[in-house]
Amino acid sequence: MNDNRERVKPGEKVFDWLLLLFSGGLLYEASRIDGILPSLNSPGSFPVGLAVIMIVASLIILFSHRYKRRDPELTTAGDEFKAFLAEHFQPHIIVFSVFSIAYLVAISWLSFYISTFIFLAIMFMYYRGGKVVSSLVISGVSIAIIYVLFTLVFRVYLP
Amino acid sequence: MIDTFHYFLMAWVDPHLLLLTALGTLGGIYIGAIPGLSVTMAVSILISFTFAWDINDALALMVGIYVGGVYGGSRTAILLNIPGAPSAVTTAFDGYPLAQRGEAGRAIGLSTVMSVIGGILGTVILAGTAPWLADMALEFAPRDYFLIAVLGLLLVSTLSGKSLARGIFSVALGAAIGLVGMDMVTAQPRLTMGNMQLLGGIHYVVVMIGLFGVAEAFYQLHNLNKVPVKQKVDKIIPPLKMVLKFLPLSMRSGIIGVVVGALPGTGGDIASLFAYDHAKRSVKNPKVPFGEGAYEGLVAPETANNAAVGGAYVPMLTLGMPGDAVTAVIIGALVIHGLNPGPMLMIETPHIFWFTVGNLVLANVFLLIFGLTGIKIFTRVVEVPKAILIPLILVLCVVGTYSINSNMTEVYWMLGFGLFGYWLKVFGFQMGPIILGVILGPLIDNTYRQAMSSVGDSGGQFLLDLVTNPLSLVLTSVIVLVLLGQTPAKAWFNGKLKRQA
C-alpha cells in the first residue's frame, strides 16, 4: 500500500515538545507582569496573549504529527535518534559550532584580529582538507579586507 | 512640484550617491546570486555599519542592494538550478531547462529586462499611490493601525509556509522577542527573566543577524560539498521583438507583484509564485510547456519579484509597516536616523519619499546595465566555495552585531539566536515571520493599548468600534475572512457554491 502521508523528520517531535515547554515558560514569565489574567489594557495583556497563542500553535503542531509518519527505515526511537545524530551532528557541523563558540570567547582574550585570523585559518584548512598555505593567505587577505572596509571605510568599532 | 523633482533627482546628480547606488546594485546582484548569502542578511548586517552615515547615503546603498539582490537570485537559478534567493525559486522551474537547452544567455537577458520593467512599474505605482494612501492614513485611529498590524501578522503566518500553526507560532515568537524589555508606558520589566541587561530590550538587528546570518550559515553546512554545473553563456541581449511579445504578461505579472508586495509581510517570493501560477493559467499554448523551458515561466516571476520591491515600500512609507523582511530592516534605518516611517513621513520629510522613489528608478537603470554585462566574471565569483564563504559570514555577523552598541553580550545573543534559528529552520519554521513579528509586535501592543485607553478600557466599546467605524469594519471583515479561509468553513463554502453551479 502506498502511504503518501508527510514524513516526520528525526527529532521533530522532541523539538515540537520543547517548543511547547518554551511557550509554557513564556506564559509563566508573562504572568509575572500582571498575573495570569491581566486587565485588558495592561502591560501584561499582550505578552500573556502571545504566550497562549504559542501554546495553542504548539499543541496544533504536536497534534499534526498524528497525520505524519516516520521514515519506514526508522522502526524504533533508537533508530530515529541515530538518524537525527547522523543528520545534524556531522563532524563538520560540530567542528563549526565548537569553533564558533570558541572564537567568540577568544575575541575578548586575544583581540579581534588575532582570534579572527586563527578562526578563519583553522576553518579554511579543515573544510578544504589541508591546503595550509592557501588557507593562511586567504585568511590574511580576509583580515586585510575587513580592516580596510570596516575600520577605514565604514569606520565602525570592531570588537 | 519643483521640489519633488529636485528630491527625485538627488541620487542622479550627486556623484557620491550615484556611486553608492551603483555599488549597492552591483553588490546586490552578487549577494542575491551567491547561494548562502541573502539580501536580508546583507541589509541586516549593513544597517549596523551605516548608523553613523548620512541617511541618504545609507538609503542609496540599501535600495541598490535590495533591487540588485532580488534580481541576483535569478542568475544562479538559471545557471546552476540553485535559486540564490527565495524570490527566484520559480525562476529555476523554466530558467534552468532553458540553460540546459543552451539558451542561458538569452534567459539571463530576458530576466534582466523583465526585472527592470517590473521594478520600474512597481516604483511608478509606489509614487502614484503612496501620497494618496498616506493622506488617508492620517485619518486612521489607533485601532485601525492595530487591525492593519494584526492583518499583516495573519497574512505572514498564512502565506509564508506550508503549516499555518508554524507560521502563527513564528510571528508570536517574534512579537514576544520584540516585547522584551521595559514597558514604555509603565516602565515595568516584561519577559526579562529578571535579567537587568534585558531591560533595554533585544535590539532587533541582533535578532535579524542571528536568524538570517548565523542560522543560514549553519544551515548551509549541509550543502558544503555541492558542486554546481557550469553553463555556456552567450547572446545575452534579448531582441526587442521578444520583449514586446512578453510585455502584456510582464505588465500583468508586475501588477500582481506590486499588490502582493504591498501586503504587509509578503514579498518577492510569494509574488513570484502567484505570477507563475497566473502565467500557467493565462498562457494557454506556450511554445514549450511550463517547467521545460517556457519563456513565459521566466518572464512572470522575474517581473513580479522586482515589482514587489516597489509594492513593499508602500505600507512601509505610508503606514510604517514593513512590506517584507528587507523593508523591516529599512524601517529600522529610518528610525535610527530620527525619521518617522508612516503617514507623517510624507509631511515632515517628503524629500525622503521622493529620494527613495528616484533612487529605486536609478537602481533599476543600474540593474539593466549590470544585468546585461559582466556575466563571465559573475560565473567565476558565484563559484566561491562554501568552505570559504561560511566562516566569513560568521565573522561578518560578529562585526555587524558588535558595531551596533559595541557590546559583546549582544554578539553572544546573536549566536544564540542563530543556533535557535538553525533548529527552527531545520524543522520547517521560517525566519521572515519571526522578524516581522519582532517589528509588528510592539506596534500592535502600542496601538491596542492606545485604542483601549481611548475607550476608557472598555472591552465592549472597543469591540463595538471595530464594527461601527467604516474603515475598522472593512479591516475587521478582512481579518475574519482570512481566518475563515484557513478553516474547514472555506471548503464547505466552496463545495456549496459548486453544488449550486
XYZ file of C-alpha atoms in Angstrom:
660
model
C 0.000 0.000 0.000
C 1.324 3.423 -0.934
C 1.391 5.766 2.085
C 1.561 9.389 0.915
C 1.466 10.898 4.409
C 4.033 13.564 5.198
C 7.168 12.239 6.879
C 8.141 13.408 10.331
C 11.802 14.377 10.477
C 14.035 12.656 13.020
C 13.942 14.759 16.188
C 10.973 16.855 15.041
C 8.571 15.593 17.708
C 11.040 16.228 20.511
C 11.719 19.712 19.161
C 7.998 20.476 18.989
C 7.578 19.293 22.591
C 10.440 21.588 23.567
C 8.660 24.472 21.851
C 5.558 23.714 23.896
C 7.693 23.737 27.023
C 9.279 27.019 25.932
C 5.822 28.505 25.329
C 4.766 27.379 28.822
C 7.854 29.090 30.240
C 6.943 32.233 28.340
C 3.411 32.133 29.788
C 4.903 31.865 33.279
C 7.202 34.805 32.559
C 4.319 36.833 31.064
C 2.104 36.051 34.072
C 4.740 37.615 36.347
C 3.985 41.030 34.798
C 0.359 41.411 35.852
C -0.843 37.937 36.775
C -2.222 35.199 34.570
C -5.420 37.157 33.879
C -4.320 40.777 33.469
C -6.795 43.549 32.740
C -7.449 44.237 29.060
C -5.269 47.331 28.980
C -2.179 46.411 30.951
C 1.494 45.734 30.162
C 0.920 42.025 30.706
C -2.139 41.521 28.494
C -0.355 41.222 25.159
C 2.541 39.033 26.402
C 0.043 36.652 28.068
C -1.999 36.601 24.841
C 1.109 35.820 22.786
C 2.168 33.027 25.114
C -1.311 31.486 24.914
C -1.199 31.718 21.095
C 2.203 29.987 21.109
C 0.926 27.213 23.378
C -2.131 26.640 21.161
C 0.030 26.691 17.997
C 2.487 24.226 19.605
C -0.372 21.898 20.543
C -1.720 22.027 16.971
C 1.778 21.286 15.646
C 2.064 18.324 18.011
C -1.404 17.142 17.060
C -0.458 17.341 13.356
C 2.102 14.580 13.967
C -0.842 12.176 14.012
C -1.090 12.713 10.244
C 2.603 12.200 9.645
C 4.646 9.045 9.829
C 8.226 8.034 10.417
C 10.548 7.033 7.611
C 9.844 3.299 7.100
C 13.517 2.572 7.675
C 13.347 4.070 11.169
C 11.404 1.497 13.123
C 12.349 2.370 16.690
C 13.013 5.530 18.682
C 16.667 4.456 18.827
C 16.831 4.369 15.007
C 15.293 7.840 14.887
C 17.789 9.151 17.407
C 20.667 7.696 15.388
C 19.295 9.280 12.178
C 18.950 12.601 13.999
C 22.560 12.476 15.162
C 23.761 11.440 11.711
C 21.988 14.352 10.053
C 22.669 17.213 12.454
C 25.760 16.191 14.346
C 28.042 15.522 11.413
C 31.678 16.246 12.250
C 31.877 19.392 10.093
C 28.786 20.869 11.799
C 30.086 20.069 15.289
C 33.512 21.500 14.447
C 31.966 24.718 13.139
C 29.707 25.038 16.200
C 32.526 24.439 18.685
C 34.958 26.751 16.913
C 32.300 29.461 16.537
C 31.725 29.488 20.300
C 35.460 29.311 20.997
C 36.015 32.180 18.544
C 33.506 34.445 20.293
C 35.077 33.663 23.662
C 38.583 34.198 22.271
C 37.758 37.655 20.890
C 37.782 39.104 24.416
C 41.106 37.434 25.285
C 43.151 37.558 22.102
C 41.801 40.641 20.311
C 39.535 40.588 17.300
C 42.169 40.396 14.572
C 44.224 37.540 16.049
C 41.208 35.426 17.000
C 39.555 36.040 13.614
C 42.730 35.073 11.761
C 43.085 31.855 13.786
C 39.376 31.016 13.401
C 39.365 31.584 9.638
C 42.665 29.742 9.080
C 41.516 26.676 11.053
C 38.099 26.598 9.378
C 39.536 27.017 5.869
C 42.132 24.302 6.460
C 39.562 21.935 7.929
C 36.908 22.419 5.256
C 39.369 22.444 2.365
C 41.125 19.301 3.542
C 44.517 20.835 4.333
C 45.825 23.412 1.818
C 47.699 25.159 4.628
C 49.465 27.875 2.650
C 46.461 28.982 0.585
C 44.241 28.898 3.698
C 46.671 31.152 5.582
C 46.884 33.506 2.593
C 43.072 33.696 2.214
C 42.726 34.312 5.976
C 45.333 37.085 5.816
C 43.679 38.711 2.800
C 40.262 38.459 4.509
C 41.622 40.200 7.623
C 43.144 42.944 5.449
C 39.816 43.466 3.639
C 37.928 43.525 6.964
C 40.361 46.141 8.294
C 40.148 48.375 5.206
C 36.393 48.015 4.802
C 35.233 48.328 8.383
C 37.916 50.434 10.024
C 38.795 52.798 7.187
C 35.657 52.887 5.004
C 32.726 52.192 7.351
C 34.597 53.478 10.436
C 32.892 51.127 12.836
C 34.236 49.900 16.168
C 35.484 46.349 15.965
C 35.453 44.037 18.988
C 6.461 70.223 -7.873
C 9.964 71.611 -8.452
C 10.936 70.404 -5.006
C 9.619 66.940 -5.844
C 11.771 66.833 -8.975
C 14.744 68.080 -7.019
C 14.349 65.308 -4.414
C 13.672 62.714 -7.117
C 16.893 63.582 -8.960
C 19.099 63.894 -5.862
C 20.733 60.500 -6.301
C 21.036 61.034 -10.062
C 23.087 64.222 -9.889
C 25.192 63.667 -6.762
C 28.255 61.582 -7.796
C 28.616 60.193 -4.273
C 25.021 58.918 -4.140
C 25.256 57.755 -7.742
C 28.312 55.684 -6.852
C 26.686 54.231 -3.723
C 23.562 53.230 -5.661
C 25.690 51.646 -8.402
C 27.838 49.810 -5.854
C 24.768 48.678 -3.957
C 23.084 47.338 -7.110
C 26.216 45.544 -8.299
C 26.883 44.152 -4.818
C 23.211 43.176 -4.505
C 23.344 41.148 -7.733
C 26.246 39.115 -6.357
C 24.792 38.836 -2.848
C 21.444 37.714 -4.234
C 23.141 35.263 -6.560
C 25.568 33.568 -4.197
C 23.667 30.747 -2.521
C 24.140 31.149 1.213
C 24.071 34.942 1.110
C 20.763 36.772 1.089
C 19.621 40.349 0.661
C 18.041 40.345 4.114
C 21.296 39.058 5.600
C 23.301 41.748 3.766
C 20.949 44.597 4.644
C 20.716 43.407 8.280
C 24.496 43.400 8.634
C 24.879 46.632 6.676
C 22.394 48.614 8.777
C 24.736 48.414 11.749
C 27.586 49.899 9.711
C 25.530 52.773 8.397
C 24.324 54.105 11.777
C 26.764 56.993 11.565
C 26.188 57.710 7.889
C 24.046 60.385 6.347
C 20.553 58.899 5.831
C 20.654 59.479 2.052
C 23.929 57.561 1.739
C 22.579 54.678 3.818
C 19.307 54.543 1.868
C 21.063 54.742 -1.518
C 23.225 51.735 -0.675
C 20.351 49.727 0.799
C 17.987 50.442 -2.103
C 20.707 49.345 -4.533
C 21.345 46.121 -2.640
C 17.617 45.418 -2.358
C 16.909 45.907 -6.079
C 20.067 44.098 -7.185
C 19.596 41.289 -4.694
C 16.028 40.449 -5.654
C 17.192 40.134 -9.265
C 20.511 38.411 -8.481
C 18.851 35.238 -7.262
C 17.615 34.536 -10.795
C 21.146 34.278 -12.179
C 22.101 31.201 -10.185
C 18.580 29.819 -10.603
C 19.125 29.878 -14.375
C 22.792 28.886 -14.458
C 23.071 26.409 -11.591
C 19.471 25.463 -10.769
C 20.183 26.861 -7.277
C 17.965 29.892 -6.585
C 20.189 32.462 -4.897
C 17.142 33.931 -3.155
C 13.650 32.635 -2.260
C 12.130 35.014 -4.820
C 13.980 33.148 -7.590
C 12.700 29.665 -6.748
C 10.079 29.794 -9.525
C 12.635 31.249 -11.955
C 14.553 27.983 -11.753
C 11.492 25.992 -12.946
C 11.927 27.191 -16.523
C 15.213 29.107 -16.328
C 17.393 26.061 -15.743
C 15.782 23.976 -18.537
C 16.426 26.965 -20.831
C 20.089 26.938 -19.797
C 20.279 23.203 -20.433
C 18.965 23.882 -23.946
C 21.927 26.250 -24.463
C 19.841 29.411 -24.024
C 21.298 30.568 -20.696
C 22.407 33.930 -22.136
C 19.003 34.665 -23.625
C 17.292 33.623 -20.378
C 19.532 35.914 -18.299
C 18.998 38.808 -20.737
C 15.221 38.397 -20.755
C 15.048 38.045 -16.965
C 17.118 41.237 -16.618
C 14.871 43.272 -18.910
C 11.712 41.900 -17.281
C 13.077 42.575 -13.796
C 13.745 46.186 -14.783
C 10.256 46.546 -16.275
C 8.789 45.095 -13.054
C 10.991 47.297 -10.881
C 10.018 50.480 -12.701
C 6.323 49.539 -12.759
C 6.468 48.940 -9.002
C 8.140 52.292 -8.432
C 5.599 54.162 -10.609
C 2.732 52.602 -8.633
C 4.529 53.459 -5.374
C 4.892 57.101 -6.472
C 1.244 57.243 -7.565
C -0.428 55.577 -4.616
C 1.722 56.268 -1.568
C 0.969 60.030 -1.194
C -2.747 59.306 -1.530
C -2.587 56.400 0.924
C -0.562 58.457 3.407
C -3.206 61.209 3.312
C -5.834 58.594 4.031
C -3.722 57.038 6.792
C -3.722 60.360 8.665
C -7.381 59.684 9.415
C -6.643 56.232 10.862
C -7.381 55.706 14.553
C -5.033 53.589 16.736
C -7.492 50.675 16.435
C -7.126 50.800 12.633
C -3.349 50.569 12.944
C -3.872 47.727 15.372
C -6.119 45.941 12.855
C -3.689 46.512 9.969
C -0.795 45.141 12.015
C -2.886 42.120 13.070
C -3.842 41.580 9.420
C -0.166 41.814 8.468
C 0.810 39.181 11.008
C -2.064 36.950 9.913
C -1.040 37.211 6.279
C 2.570 36.488 7.182
C 1.572 33.395 9.058
C -0.873 32.131 6.427
C 1.133 32.877 3.292
C 4.656 32.182 4.362
C 4.811 28.445 4.691
C 3.133 25.086 4.422
C 1.927 24.993 8.028
C -0.345 27.704 9.405
C 0.360 26.654 13.002
C 4.112 27.003 12.432
C 3.546 30.418 10.817
C 1.438 31.630 13.752
C 3.981 30.278 16.238
C 6.769 32.122 14.385
C 5.043 35.517 14.361
C 4.007 35.161 18.016
C 7.572 34.200 18.945
C 8.877 37.241 17.046
C 6.350 39.528 18.733
C 7.353 38.155 22.160
C 11.028 38.863 21.380
C 10.014 42.385 20.334
C 8.318 42.957 23.707
C 11.316 42.001 25.849
C 12.432 44.991 27.930
C 10.860 47.831 29.822
C 7.240 48.712 29.077
C 7.182 52.183 27.511
C 4.064 53.252 29.427
C 4.539 51.862 32.943
C 8.312 51.153 32.933
C 7.564 47.606 34.136
C 10.025 44.951 33.014
C 8.468 42.477 30.591
C 9.772 38.996 29.696
C 13.245 39.863 31.002
C 13.562 36.781 33.272
C 14.867 39.143 35.946
C 17.919 39.950 33.843
C 18.882 43.623 34.158
C 20.724 43.534 30.842
C 17.461 42.796 29.070
C 15.698 45.888 30.417
C 16.737 47.822 27.326
C 15.235 45.102 25.130
C 16.840 42.954 22.473
C 17.947 45.025 19.509
C 16.069 43.632 16.540
C 19.158 43.886 14.314
C 20.816 41.377 16.682
C 17.871 39.022 16.121
C 17.978 39.603 12.370
C 21.699 38.966 12.028
C 21.357 35.834 14.143
C 18.383 34.427 12.240
C 19.362 35.434 8.733
C 23.147 35.290 9.029
C 24.271 32.681 11.539
C 21.282 30.333 11.162
C 21.690 30.378 7.383
C 25.446 29.755 7.670
C 24.817 26.701 9.861
C 22.062 25.508 7.535
C 24.338 25.822 4.513
C 26.803 23.433 6.163
C 24.514 20.627 4.970
C 25.327 21.523 1.347
C 29.008 22.175 1.855
C 30.258 19.992 -0.951
C 27.563 20.597 -3.562
C 29.342 21.218 -6.881
C 27.486 23.436 -9.364
C 27.166 22.518 -13.063
C 28.652 25.128 -15.396
C 26.673 26.510 -18.343
C 27.679 28.166 -21.586
C 26.506 31.802 -21.677
C 26.185 33.906 -24.858
C 23.669 36.134 -26.766
C 22.585 37.969 -23.644
C 20.690 40.992 -25.001
C 17.170 39.853 -25.963
C 15.674 41.088 -29.270
C 13.115 43.897 -28.977
C 10.500 41.712 -30.690
C 10.847 39.144 -27.944
C 10.499 41.759 -25.192
C 7.395 43.241 -26.838
C 5.863 39.796 -27.223
C 6.039 39.164 -23.493
C 5.173 42.729 -22.433
C 1.441 42.102 -21.735
C 2.250 39.115 -19.485
C 5.006 41.157 -17.877
C 2.580 44.012 -17.079
C 0.015 41.667 -15.562
C 2.682 39.916 -13.520
C 4.068 43.287 -12.439
C 0.693 44.360 -11.064
C 0.391 41.038 -9.202
C 3.879 41.686 -7.832
C 3.045 45.190 -6.589
C -0.187 44.096 -4.899
C 1.374 41.061 -3.214
C 4.479 43.076 -2.287
C 2.310 45.758 -0.688
C 0.599 43.289 1.641
C 2.387 43.506 4.960
C 4.663 40.555 5.354
C 4.598 39.215 1.813
C 7.469 39.852 -0.555
C 9.006 38.808 -3.861
C 8.953 35.082 -3.086
C 5.171 34.914 -2.797
C 4.696 37.468 -5.599
C 6.725 35.314 -8.000
C 4.748 32.194 -7.053
C 1.426 33.983 -7.699
C 2.704 35.385 -11.005
C 3.989 31.989 -12.153
C 0.628 30.475 -11.333
C -1.083 33.306 -13.260
C 1.173 32.688 -16.276
C 0.382 28.976 -16.233
C -3.336 29.673 -16.154
C -3.397 32.533 -18.668
C -0.926 31.330 -21.327
C -2.841 28.525 -22.976
C -0.413 27.246 -25.570
C 3.170 28.136 -24.708
C 5.749 27.185 -27.365
C 7.439 24.974 -24.768
C 5.443 23.540 -21.833
C 5.863 25.172 -18.410
C 8.602 23.535 -16.394
C 10.517 22.523 -19.534
C 11.917 25.916 -20.516
C 8.938 28.188 -21.286
C 9.989 31.840 -21.561
C 6.628 32.773 -20.044
C 7.648 30.857 -16.913
C 10.669 33.095 -16.644
C 9.003 36.409 -17.518
C 6.177 36.219 -14.967
C 8.141 35.551 -11.735
C 11.027 37.819 -12.701
C 8.742 40.794 -13.373
C 6.686 40.126 -10.264
C 9.514 39.771 -7.756
C 11.105 43.070 -8.749
C 7.715 44.814 -8.920
C 7.163 43.614 -5.353
C 10.072 45.826 -4.235
C 8.067 48.984 -5.073
C 4.990 47.367 -3.535
C 6.807 46.560 -0.287
C 7.716 50.238 0.113
C 4.045 51.313 0.012
C 2.992 50.109 3.523
C 6.430 50.956 4.873
C 6.399 54.604 3.820
C 2.690 55.229 4.353
C 1.835 53.171 7.448
C 5.242 52.452 8.936
C 4.657 48.738 8.413
C 7.166 46.599 6.592
C 6.096 45.001 3.331
C 8.724 42.294 3.798
C 11.811 41.424 5.835
C 14.092 43.843 3.931
C 11.766 46.814 4.382
C 11.570 45.832 8.069
C 15.310 46.488 8.249
C 14.996 49.731 6.278
C 12.302 50.942 8.729
C 14.930 50.434 11.432
C 17.424 52.504 9.451
C 14.899 55.351 9.167
C 14.067 55.250 12.888
C 17.752 55.212 13.845
C 18.220 58.358 11.775
C 15.426 60.098 13.658
C 12.790 59.725 10.957
C 9.227 58.647 11.451
C 8.100 55.978 8.948
C 4.359 56.287 8.481
C 1.924 58.873 7.194
C 3.835 61.726 8.867
C 6.913 60.904 6.800
C 5.294 62.485 3.739
C 4.521 65.665 5.668
C 7.629 66.004 7.823
C 10.240 64.685 5.407
C 8.818 64.456 1.877
C 12.348 64.522 0.480
C 12.960 61.017 1.899
C 9.981 59.655 -0.019
C 10.852 61.243 -3.367
C 14.534 60.479 -2.867
C 13.626 56.799 -2.378
C 11.435 56.828 -5.490
C 14.209 58.420 -7.584
C 16.728 56.037 -6.102
C 14.603 52.991 -6.947
C 14.384 54.097 -10.596
C 18.130 54.758 -10.655
C 18.881 51.354 -9.149
C 16.772 49.773 -11.907
C 18.792 51.645 -14.543
C 21.980 50.257 -12.994
C 20.325 46.847 -12.847
C 19.821 46.955 -16.618
C 23.481 47.901 -17.161
C 24.992 45.393 -14.737
C 22.446 42.707 -15.579
C 23.406 42.628 -19.233
C 27.164 42.838 -18.701
C 29.937 41.080 -16.816
C 28.358 37.617 -16.899
C 31.717 35.854 -17.323
C 33.234 37.442 -14.188
C 29.958 36.732 -12.426
C 30.077 32.996 -13.142
C 33.509 32.852 -11.503
C 32.562 34.872 -8.421
C 29.465 32.840 -7.594
C 31.587 29.724 -7.534
C 33.213 30.845 -4.266
C 33.370 27.617 -2.269
C 31.128 27.472 0.773
C 34.148 26.297 2.735
C 35.407 29.883 2.476
C 32.074 31.656 2.476
C 30.540 30.189 5.641
C 33.305 31.099 8.145
C 33.427 34.584 6.594
C 29.665 35.002 7.088
C 30.127 34.318 10.809
C 32.907 36.908 11.053
C 30.730 39.483 9.264
C 27.856 38.716 11.631
C 30.147 39.300 14.617
C 31.392 42.605 13.187
C 27.876 43.715 12.279
C 26.412 42.899 15.691
C 29.259 44.406 17.689
C 29.109 47.645 15.742
C 25.516 48.317 16.903
C 26.347 49.098 20.540
C 29.981 47.911 20.913
C 28.660 45.213 23.201
C 29.991 41.642 23.217
C 26.910 40.400 25.104
C 24.833 41.224 22.035
C 27.267 39.170 19.955
C 26.591 36.171 22.222
C 22.857 36.789 21.897
C 23.285 36.908 18.129
C 24.970 33.484 18.153
C 22.209 32.175 20.434
C 19.513 33.395 18.050
C 21.495 31.902 15.183
C 21.590 28.446 16.762
C 17.919 28.639 17.769
C 17.087 29.817 14.224
C 19.008 26.888 12.763
C 16.847 24.368 14.617
C 13.672 26.263 13.772
C 14.694 26.246 10.106
C 15.519 22.536 10.184
C 12.026 21.752 11.445
C 10.122 23.886 8.946
C 9.797 27.269 10.678
C 10.547 30.330 8.545
C 12.696 33.231 9.647
C 10.787 36.045 7.870
C 7.632 35.806 10.033
C 9.734 35.923 13.210
C 11.405 39.164 12.137
C 8.120 40.727 11.063
C 6.731 39.683 14.438
C 9.629 41.466 16.157
C 8.747 44.667 14.261
C 4.952 44.432 14.312
C 4.576 43.014 17.847
C 5.412 46.208 19.749
C 3.352 48.182 17.213
C 0.291 46.010 17.908
C 0.874 46.322 21.655
C 1.119 50.133 21.499
C -1.822 50.695 19.165
C -4.021 48.224 21.051
C -3.361 49.942 24.351
C -3.910 53.386 22.824
C -7.179 52.172 21.343
C -8.237 50.711 24.703
C -7.326 53.924 26.537
C -9.378 55.954 24.048
C -12.498 53.943 25.005
C -11.830 54.081 28.752
C -10.547 50.485 28.897
C -13.979 49.218 27.930
C -13.660 45.950 26.013
C -17.270 46.179 24.841
C -16.833 49.659 23.418
C -13.572 48.570 21.727
C -15.365 45.683 20.014
C -18.281 47.939 19.092
C -15.873 50.427 17.476
C -14.433 47.622 15.366
C -17.796 47.097 13.672
C -19.318 50.576 13.711
C -16.472 52.583 12.203
C -16.467 52.045 8.375
C -12.702 51.574 7.985
C -12.411 49.410 11.087
C -15.346 47.332 9.857
C -13.649 46.720 6.498
C -10.400 45.715 8.198
C -12.174 43.516 10.746
C -14.116 41.812 7.937
C -10.893 41.111 6.023
C -9.308 39.626 9.155
C -12.362 37.413 9.731
C -12.299 36.288 6.073
C -8.584 35.478 6.250
C -9.186 33.472 9.412
C -12.197 31.670 7.918
C -10.134 30.921 4.821
C -7.893 28.771 6.994
C -10.728 26.715 8.456
C -12.916 23.911 7.058
C -15.577 26.612 6.546
C -13.838 27.574 3.283
C -14.052 24.034 1.877
C -17.695 23.835 2.959
C -18.497 27.178 1.267
C -16.642 26.208 -1.940
C -18.496 22.883 -2.001
C -21.821 24.659 -1.618
C -21.011 27.064 -4.459
C -20.073 24.144 -6.730
C -23.288 22.311 -5.924
C -25.319 25.438 -6.728
C -23.475 25.835 -10.046
